[in-house]
Short mmCIF file of C-alpha atoms and ligand atoms in Angstrom, two decimals:
data_model
loop_
_atom_site.label_atom_id
_atom_site.label_comp_id
_atom_site.label_asym_id
_atom_site.label_seq_id
_atom_site.Cartn_x
_atom_site.Cartn_y
_atom_site.Cartn_z
CA MET R 21 89.65 70.42 81.01
CA GLN R 22 87.96 71.36 84.28
CA PRO R 23 89.57 74.13 86.36
CA LEU R 24 90.27 73.69 90.07
CA VAL R 25 87.65 76.11 91.26
CA ASP R 26 86.42 76.52 94.83
CA ARG R 27 83.05 77.65 96.14
CA TYR R 28 84.26 81.27 96.32
CA GLY R 29 85.15 81.25 92.64
CA ARG R 30 88.93 81.17 93.08
CA VAL R 31 90.74 79.09 90.47
CA ALA R 32 93.93 77.26 91.41
CA THR R 33 96.52 77.27 88.62
CA ASP R 34 99.70 77.29 90.71
CA LEU R 35 100.71 73.88 92.07
CA ARG R 36 103.31 73.56 94.86
CA VAL R 37 104.71 70.06 95.04
CA SER R 38 106.65 68.94 98.09
CA LEU R 39 109.21 66.38 96.97
CA THR R 40 110.43 65.44 100.43
CA ASP R 41 109.91 66.44 104.05
CA ARG R 42 113.63 66.04 104.71
CA CYS R 43 116.09 68.88 104.95
CA ASN R 44 119.76 69.58 105.55
CA LEU R 45 119.02 72.73 107.60
CA ARG R 46 116.97 73.15 110.77
CA CYS R 47 115.59 76.69 110.51
CA SER R 48 114.14 77.58 113.90
CA TYR R 49 110.89 78.92 112.41
CA CYS R 50 110.33 75.66 110.52
CA MET R 51 111.86 72.64 112.26
CA PRO R 52 112.91 71.69 115.77
CA ALA R 53 116.64 71.17 116.41
CA GLU R 54 116.08 67.44 116.66
CA GLY R 55 113.36 64.87 116.88
CA LEU R 56 111.13 65.36 113.84
CA ASP R 57 110.11 62.03 112.31
CA TRP R 58 110.51 61.75 108.54
CA LEU R 59 107.88 60.19 106.33
CA PRO R 60 108.49 56.48 105.91
CA GLY R 61 109.99 55.80 102.47
CA GLU R 62 107.05 53.75 101.26
CA ASP R 63 104.63 56.60 102.06
CA GLN R 64 106.49 58.99 99.79
CA LEU R 65 105.36 59.20 96.19
CA THR R 66 107.79 57.64 93.73
CA ASP R 67 109.13 59.74 90.85
CA ASP R 68 106.62 58.10 88.49
CA GLU R 69 103.74 58.81 90.87
CA VAL R 70 104.74 62.47 91.29
CA VAL R 71 104.95 62.95 87.54
CA ARG R 72 101.62 61.17 87.00
CA LEU R 73 99.79 63.43 89.47
CA ILE R 74 101.37 66.58 88.04
CA THR R 75 100.36 65.39 84.57
CA VAL R 76 96.75 65.03 85.73
CA ALA R 77 96.90 68.55 87.17
CA VAL R 78 98.33 70.08 84.01
CA GLU R 79 96.41 68.15 81.36
CA ARG R 80 93.03 67.94 83.07
CA LEU R 81 92.85 70.63 85.75
CA GLY R 82 94.37 73.75 84.24
CA VAL R 83 97.51 73.98 86.36
CA ARG R 84 99.98 76.31 84.62
CA GLU R 85 102.72 76.78 87.19
CA VAL R 86 104.57 74.05 89.07
CA ARG R 87 106.96 74.79 91.92
CA PHE R 88 108.96 72.10 93.66
CA THR R 89 109.53 72.58 97.35
CA GLY R 90 109.82 70.60 100.57
CA GLY R 91 111.64 70.07 102.95
CA GLU R 92 114.59 70.64 100.70
CA PRO R 93 113.80 69.67 97.09
CA LEU R 94 117.50 69.44 96.15
CA VAL R 95 117.91 66.40 98.43
CA ARG R 96 115.35 64.47 96.37
CA ARG R 97 117.40 62.09 94.27
CA GLY R 98 115.18 62.08 91.20
CA LEU R 99 114.75 65.87 91.02
CA VAL R 100 116.50 66.51 87.69
CA ASP R 101 114.61 63.70 86.01
CA ILE R 102 111.28 64.86 87.46
CA VAL R 103 111.98 68.38 86.16
CA ARG R 104 112.78 67.02 82.71
CA ARG R 105 109.54 65.02 82.56
CA VAL R 106 107.37 67.85 83.79
CA ARG R 107 109.05 70.21 81.30
CA ALA R 108 107.88 67.92 78.50
CA LEU R 109 104.20 68.26 79.42
CA ASP R 110 101.75 69.90 77.06
CA PRO R 111 100.62 72.59 77.70
CA GLU R 112 103.94 73.89 78.87
CA VAL R 113 104.14 75.07 82.47
CA GLU R 114 106.26 77.60 84.31
CA LEU R 115 108.65 75.52 86.37
CA SER R 116 110.56 76.60 89.47
CA ILE R 117 111.90 75.41 92.81
CA THR R 118 112.07 76.92 96.27
CA SER R 119 115.32 75.83 97.88
CA ASN R 120 117.68 76.67 100.69
CA GLY R 121 120.40 76.79 98.03
CA ILE R 122 122.62 74.07 99.49
CA GLY R 123 123.69 71.86 96.60
CA LEU R 124 122.67 74.37 93.93
CA ALA R 125 126.31 75.06 93.15
CA ARG R 126 126.49 71.47 91.97
CA MET R 127 123.03 71.10 90.46
CA ALA R 128 122.07 74.44 88.91
CA GLY R 129 123.48 73.58 85.48
CA ALA R 130 121.72 70.21 85.27
CA LEU R 131 118.44 71.70 86.46
CA ALA R 132 118.58 74.49 83.88
CA GLU R 133 119.42 71.98 81.17
CA ALA R 134 116.47 69.80 82.25
CA GLY R 135 114.18 72.79 81.74
CA LEU R 136 113.83 74.51 85.10
CA ASP R 137 112.92 78.17 84.63
CA ARG R 138 113.71 79.80 87.98
CA VAL R 139 114.75 79.36 91.60
CA ASN R 140 113.71 81.01 94.83
CA VAL R 141 116.43 80.70 97.44
CA SER R 142 115.74 81.25 101.12
CA LEU R 143 118.24 83.44 102.92
CA ASP R 144 117.38 85.38 106.06
CA THR R 145 120.69 87.05 106.85
CA VAL R 146 124.04 87.79 105.24
CA ARG R 147 125.94 87.35 108.50
CA SER R 148 127.41 83.88 108.65
CA GLU R 149 127.10 83.58 112.44
CA VAL R 150 123.44 84.67 112.38
CA PHE R 151 122.79 82.22 109.54
CA GLN R 152 124.15 79.48 111.77
CA GLU R 153 121.99 80.64 114.67
CA ILE R 154 118.82 80.55 112.54
CA THR R 155 119.48 77.38 110.57
CA ARG R 156 121.53 75.54 113.22
CA ARG R 157 124.05 74.66 110.52
CA ASP R 158 127.24 76.36 109.29
CA ARG R 159 126.33 76.47 105.58
CA PHE R 160 126.17 80.18 104.68
CA THR R 161 128.93 79.91 102.08
CA ASP R 162 127.16 77.01 100.34
CA VAL R 163 124.06 79.16 99.90
CA VAL R 164 126.04 82.10 98.51
CA GLU R 165 127.78 79.78 96.05
CA GLY R 166 124.47 78.18 95.15
CA LEU R 167 122.96 81.56 94.32
CA ALA R 168 125.94 82.46 92.14
CA ALA R 169 125.68 79.13 90.30
CA ALA R 170 121.95 79.64 89.69
CA GLU R 171 122.70 83.05 88.17
CA GLU R 172 125.45 81.55 86.05
CA ALA R 173 123.08 78.80 84.83
CA GLY R 174 120.49 81.40 83.80
CA LEU R 175 117.82 80.42 86.34
CA ARG R 176 116.66 84.03 86.40
CA PRO R 177 115.19 86.15 87.84
CA ILE R 178 116.65 84.85 91.08
CA LYS R 179 114.39 85.52 93.99
CA VAL R 180 115.51 85.46 97.60
CA ASN R 181 113.03 84.78 100.41
CA GLY R 182 113.85 86.25 103.82
CA VAL R 183 112.12 85.78 107.16
CA LEU R 184 112.87 88.19 110.02
CA LEU R 185 112.88 86.82 113.54
CA ARG R 186 112.54 88.89 116.68
CA GLY R 187 115.81 89.34 118.53
CA VAL R 188 117.76 87.41 115.89
CA ASN R 189 117.83 89.29 112.57
CA ASP R 190 114.93 91.72 113.04
CA ASP R 191 117.23 94.71 112.40
CA GLN R 192 118.76 93.36 109.19
CA ALA R 193 116.18 94.15 106.51
CA PRO R 194 118.18 97.01 104.86
CA GLU R 195 121.43 95.05 104.95
CA LEU R 196 119.84 91.98 103.34
CA LEU R 197 118.22 94.18 100.67
CA ARG R 198 121.48 95.95 99.87
CA TRP R 199 123.27 92.61 99.50
CA CYS R 200 120.59 91.35 97.10
CA LEU R 201 120.53 94.58 95.09
CA GLU R 202 124.29 94.40 94.60
CA ARG R 203 123.90 90.95 93.05
CA GLY R 204 120.72 91.56 91.08
CA TYR R 205 118.58 89.20 93.21
CA GLN R 206 114.95 90.07 93.89
CA LEU R 207 114.36 90.02 97.64
CA ARG R 208 110.98 89.27 99.19
CA PHE R 209 110.40 89.34 102.91
CA ILE R 210 107.92 86.79 104.25
CA GLU R 211 106.13 87.38 107.53
CA GLN R 212 106.73 84.52 109.93
CA MET R 213 103.68 82.23 110.03
CA PRO R 214 102.46 79.71 112.62
CA LEU R 215 103.77 76.68 110.76
CA ASP R 216 106.77 75.60 112.83
CA ALA R 217 106.91 72.03 114.08
CA GLN R 218 107.49 73.14 117.64
CA HIS R 219 104.54 75.61 117.75
CA GLY R 220 106.73 78.50 118.89
CA TRP R 221 105.12 81.25 116.77
CA SER R 222 103.55 84.20 118.52
CA ARG R 223 101.53 87.02 116.98
CA ASP R 224 102.90 89.39 119.64
CA THR R 225 106.54 88.91 118.76
CA MET R 226 106.47 88.31 114.98
CA VAL R 227 108.05 90.98 112.80
CA THR R 228 105.26 92.63 110.80
CA ALA R 229 105.28 94.03 107.28
CA ASP R 230 104.80 97.53 108.74
CA GLU R 231 107.95 97.14 110.75
CA ILE R 232 109.87 95.93 107.69
CA PHE R 233 108.68 98.94 105.66
CA ALA R 234 109.68 101.30 108.47
CA GLN R 235 113.20 99.88 108.50
CA LEU R 236 113.57 99.98 104.72
CA ASP R 237 112.12 103.50 104.49
CA ARG R 238 115.00 104.80 106.56
CA GLU R 239 117.53 103.79 103.91
CA PHE R 240 115.65 103.43 100.63
CA ALA R 241 112.90 105.26 98.78
CA LEU R 242 110.14 102.70 98.17
CA THR R 243 107.32 103.37 95.70
CA PRO R 244 104.58 100.89 94.84
CA ALA R 245 105.45 99.03 91.62
CA THR R 246 102.99 99.94 88.92
CA GLU R 247 102.03 96.49 87.76
CA PRO R 248 98.92 95.11 89.47
CA ARG R 249 99.62 92.48 92.12
CA GLY R 250 97.01 90.01 90.80
CA SER R 251 97.23 86.72 92.61
CA ALA R 252 100.92 87.22 93.52
CA PRO R 253 101.25 87.28 97.30
CA ALA R 254 104.13 89.77 97.34
CA GLU R 255 103.41 93.49 97.45
CA LEU R 256 106.12 94.86 95.19
CA PHE R 257 107.95 98.17 95.51
CA LEU R 258 110.47 99.93 93.32
CA VAL R 259 113.68 100.64 95.23
CA ASP R 260 115.06 104.16 94.75
CA GLY R 261 112.99 104.62 91.59
CA GLY R 262 113.68 101.14 90.15
CA PRO R 263 114.16 99.06 88.14
CA ALA R 264 115.15 96.97 91.20
CA THR R 265 112.25 95.87 93.39
CA VAL R 266 111.64 94.51 96.85
CA GLY R 267 108.60 92.50 97.90
CA VAL R 268 106.82 91.91 101.16
CA ILE R 269 104.59 88.88 101.65
CA ALA R 270 102.39 89.87 104.56
CA SER R 271 100.52 86.60 104.93
CA VAL R 272 99.58 87.37 108.53
CA THR R 273 98.93 91.10 108.74
CA ARG R 274 97.62 91.63 105.18
CA PRO R 275 96.26 88.27 104.07
CA PHE R 276 95.66 87.75 100.37
CA CYS R 277 93.45 84.66 100.66
CA GLY R 278 90.77 86.21 98.44
CA ASP R 279 93.17 86.15 95.49
CA CYS R 280 94.84 82.82 96.23
CA ASP R 281 95.48 80.64 93.17
CA ARG R 282 97.49 77.87 94.88
CA VAL R 283 97.06 74.23 95.56
CA ARG R 284 99.53 71.92 97.25
CA LEU R 285 100.57 68.31 96.88
CA THR R 286 102.53 66.81 99.79
CA ALA R 287 105.40 64.38 99.39
CA ASP R 288 103.08 61.56 100.48
CA GLY R 289 100.46 62.40 97.87
CA GLN R 290 97.92 64.42 99.84
CA VAL R 291 96.19 67.42 98.28
CA ARG R 292 96.04 70.46 100.56
CA ASN R 293 93.84 73.29 99.35
CA CYS R 294 95.57 75.76 101.71
CA LEU R 295 98.81 75.93 103.73
CA PHE R 296 96.62 76.22 106.81
CA ALA R 297 94.06 73.58 105.90
CA ARG R 298 93.16 71.19 108.69
CA GLU R 299 92.29 68.46 106.23
CA GLU R 300 94.02 66.74 103.35
CA SER R 301 92.70 64.56 100.55
CA ASP R 302 94.51 61.34 99.80
CA LEU R 303 95.46 60.89 96.15
CA ARG R 304 98.22 58.36 96.81
CA GLY R 305 95.79 55.74 98.12
CA ALA R 306 93.55 56.15 95.08
CA LEU R 307 96.49 56.11 92.69
CA ARG R 308 97.94 52.94 94.23
CA ALA R 309 94.49 51.31 94.20
CA GLY R 310 94.44 51.72 90.43
CA ALA R 311 92.37 54.89 89.94
CA SER R 312 92.25 56.25 86.39
CA ASP R 313 93.46 59.77 85.54
CA ALA R 314 89.83 60.86 85.30
CA GLU R 315 89.13 59.52 88.80
CA LEU R 316 92.20 61.22 90.24
CA ALA R 317 91.15 64.50 88.64
CA GLU R 318 87.66 64.12 90.11
CA ARG R 319 89.08 63.62 93.63
CA TRP R 320 91.29 66.64 93.18
CA LEU R 321 88.32 68.79 92.12
CA VAL R 322 86.38 67.74 95.21
CA ALA R 323 89.38 68.52 97.44
CA MET R 324 89.63 72.04 96.04
CA ALA R 325 85.93 72.82 96.17
CA GLY R 326 86.07 72.71 99.97
CA LYS R 327 88.79 75.39 100.31
CA ALA R 328 88.08 77.79 103.19
CA ALA R 329 87.66 81.52 102.51
CA GLY R 330 90.72 82.44 104.55
CA HIS R 331 93.42 81.10 106.85
CA GLY R 332 91.83 82.59 109.97
CA ILE R 333 95.11 83.15 111.85
CA ASP R 334 93.50 86.08 113.68
CA ASP R 335 90.44 84.07 114.59
CA PRO R 336 90.35 83.05 118.27
CA THR R 337 89.48 79.50 117.19
CA PHE R 338 92.52 79.24 114.87
CA LEU R 339 94.37 75.95 115.11
CA GLN R 340 97.78 75.46 113.55
CA PRO R 341 97.86 72.61 110.99
CA ASP R 342 99.00 69.29 112.41
CA ARG R 343 101.87 69.00 109.97
CA PRO R 344 104.68 71.59 109.88
CA MET R 345 105.72 73.64 106.85
CA SER R 346 108.52 71.21 106.02
CA ALA R 347 105.98 68.39 105.58
CA ILE R 348 103.30 70.46 103.84
CA GLY R 349 105.64 72.11 101.36
CA GLY R 350 106.26 75.83 101.75
N1 SAM P 410 113.81 74.18 102.05
C1 SAM P 410 113.36 75.10 101.06
C2 SAM P 410 113.60 76.53 101.49
O1 SAM P 410 113.90 76.76 102.65
O2 SAM P 410 113.46 77.41 100.63
C3 SAM P 410 111.90 74.92 100.66
C4 SAM P 410 110.93 74.65 101.75
S1 SAM P 410 110.69 75.98 102.91
C5 SAM P 410 109.48 75.28 103.95
C6 SAM P 410 109.85 77.16 101.88
C7 SAM P 410 109.81 78.55 102.40
O3 SAM P 410 109.04 78.58 103.56
C8 SAM P 410 111.16 79.16 102.77
O4 SAM P 410 111.32 80.37 102.08
C9 SAM P 410 111.07 79.40 104.25
O5 SAM P 410 111.75 80.55 104.63
C10 SAM P 410 109.59 79.53 104.43
N2 SAM P 410 109.12 79.22 105.78
C11 SAM P 410 109.32 78.11 106.52
N3 SAM P 410 108.72 78.20 107.71
C12 SAM P 410 108.10 79.40 107.73
C13 SAM P 410 107.29 80.08 108.69
N4 SAM P 410 107.01 79.56 109.86
N5 SAM P 410 106.83 81.30 108.35
C14 SAM P 410 107.11 81.86 107.15
N6 SAM P 410 107.86 81.27 106.22
C15 SAM P 410 108.35 80.05 106.50
FE1 SF4 P 411 114.70 73.29 105.66
FE2 SF4 P 411 113.50 75.17 104.24
FE3 SF4 P 411 112.50 74.42 106.62
FE4 SF4 P 411 114.79 75.77 106.54
S1 SF4 P 411 112.78 76.53 105.83
S2 SF4 P 411 114.37 73.92 107.76
S3 SF4 P 411 115.69 75.06 104.69
S4 SF4 P 411 112.61 73.20 104.81
#
């Protein structure tokens, strides 16, 4: 086994796999309302190819956590089967998905039975009309039902990811937290990042972690959680003395690149060593040309070695990646 180590000594053990760039929502901070081309079907990895690459990562490269994302992973037809096959790998990995929750009501049981450990569900507001404004779809109730089904199926702890947008839901942090606390979901706020397809992000208008803390402080007593943060991106706080917690992922204003342990595989089989990387390494081409597992692992090691020290969002020369979050895999 050779770990995925970069030239700064960081070791990637957490693999994010995008299973599709397609989605049934159109969140304004992620996708344009219309007009985003999907990957052609033949470019997308097949179920067998996805499982083969994950197997290489787990058996040869020390990956210990696999998270399926997208686009919306629940729209990938083979998802339950992929989960079952990855669950069977040795050594065993921690297995989760990040989802918008639509379709979970139907699929949570099958996913749990196939061996999924946990879900993260994205929900930015608990007001149905604001949900529709952000996602451009009227599906709030589906998400609420999906969350309840995940709980019922034992996919715990259930984490909720929330993004605050200026002038849309920027005043709703306490209300979202209260809603999650009432249901036992662990809420984490994510600072909006420059990863939208339409390049509409602005540092001047984004809602910062400081602003989120200021809002929460008015209604809750937050104390830093005692456990060390390690490579986890969320800064965790006990709410009103605990045990409930809230997290803030301040990717922009308090970057945690120095502790990053992630690596990404896109739905078309490209390794990305960072969300913000400007380059990708093609594993699909090698795989389809008949590369052995050892050769695929070697390519993956080379791709990781070149990981940059940080995302450089504050650097004047920063350039947003060519592909949006929905194609990279959030
Ligand atoms: N469709 C699934 C979902 O929404 O959870 C998985 C993919 S989505 C790209 C993964 C996560 O990225 C979501 O929690 C979403 O809120 C977040 N996200 C998307 N665009 C973002 C952006 N520009 N800044 C910060 N987070 C973003
Ligand atoms: Fe779809 Fe997730 Fe992007 Fe929203 S954030 S458009 S749910 S991929």
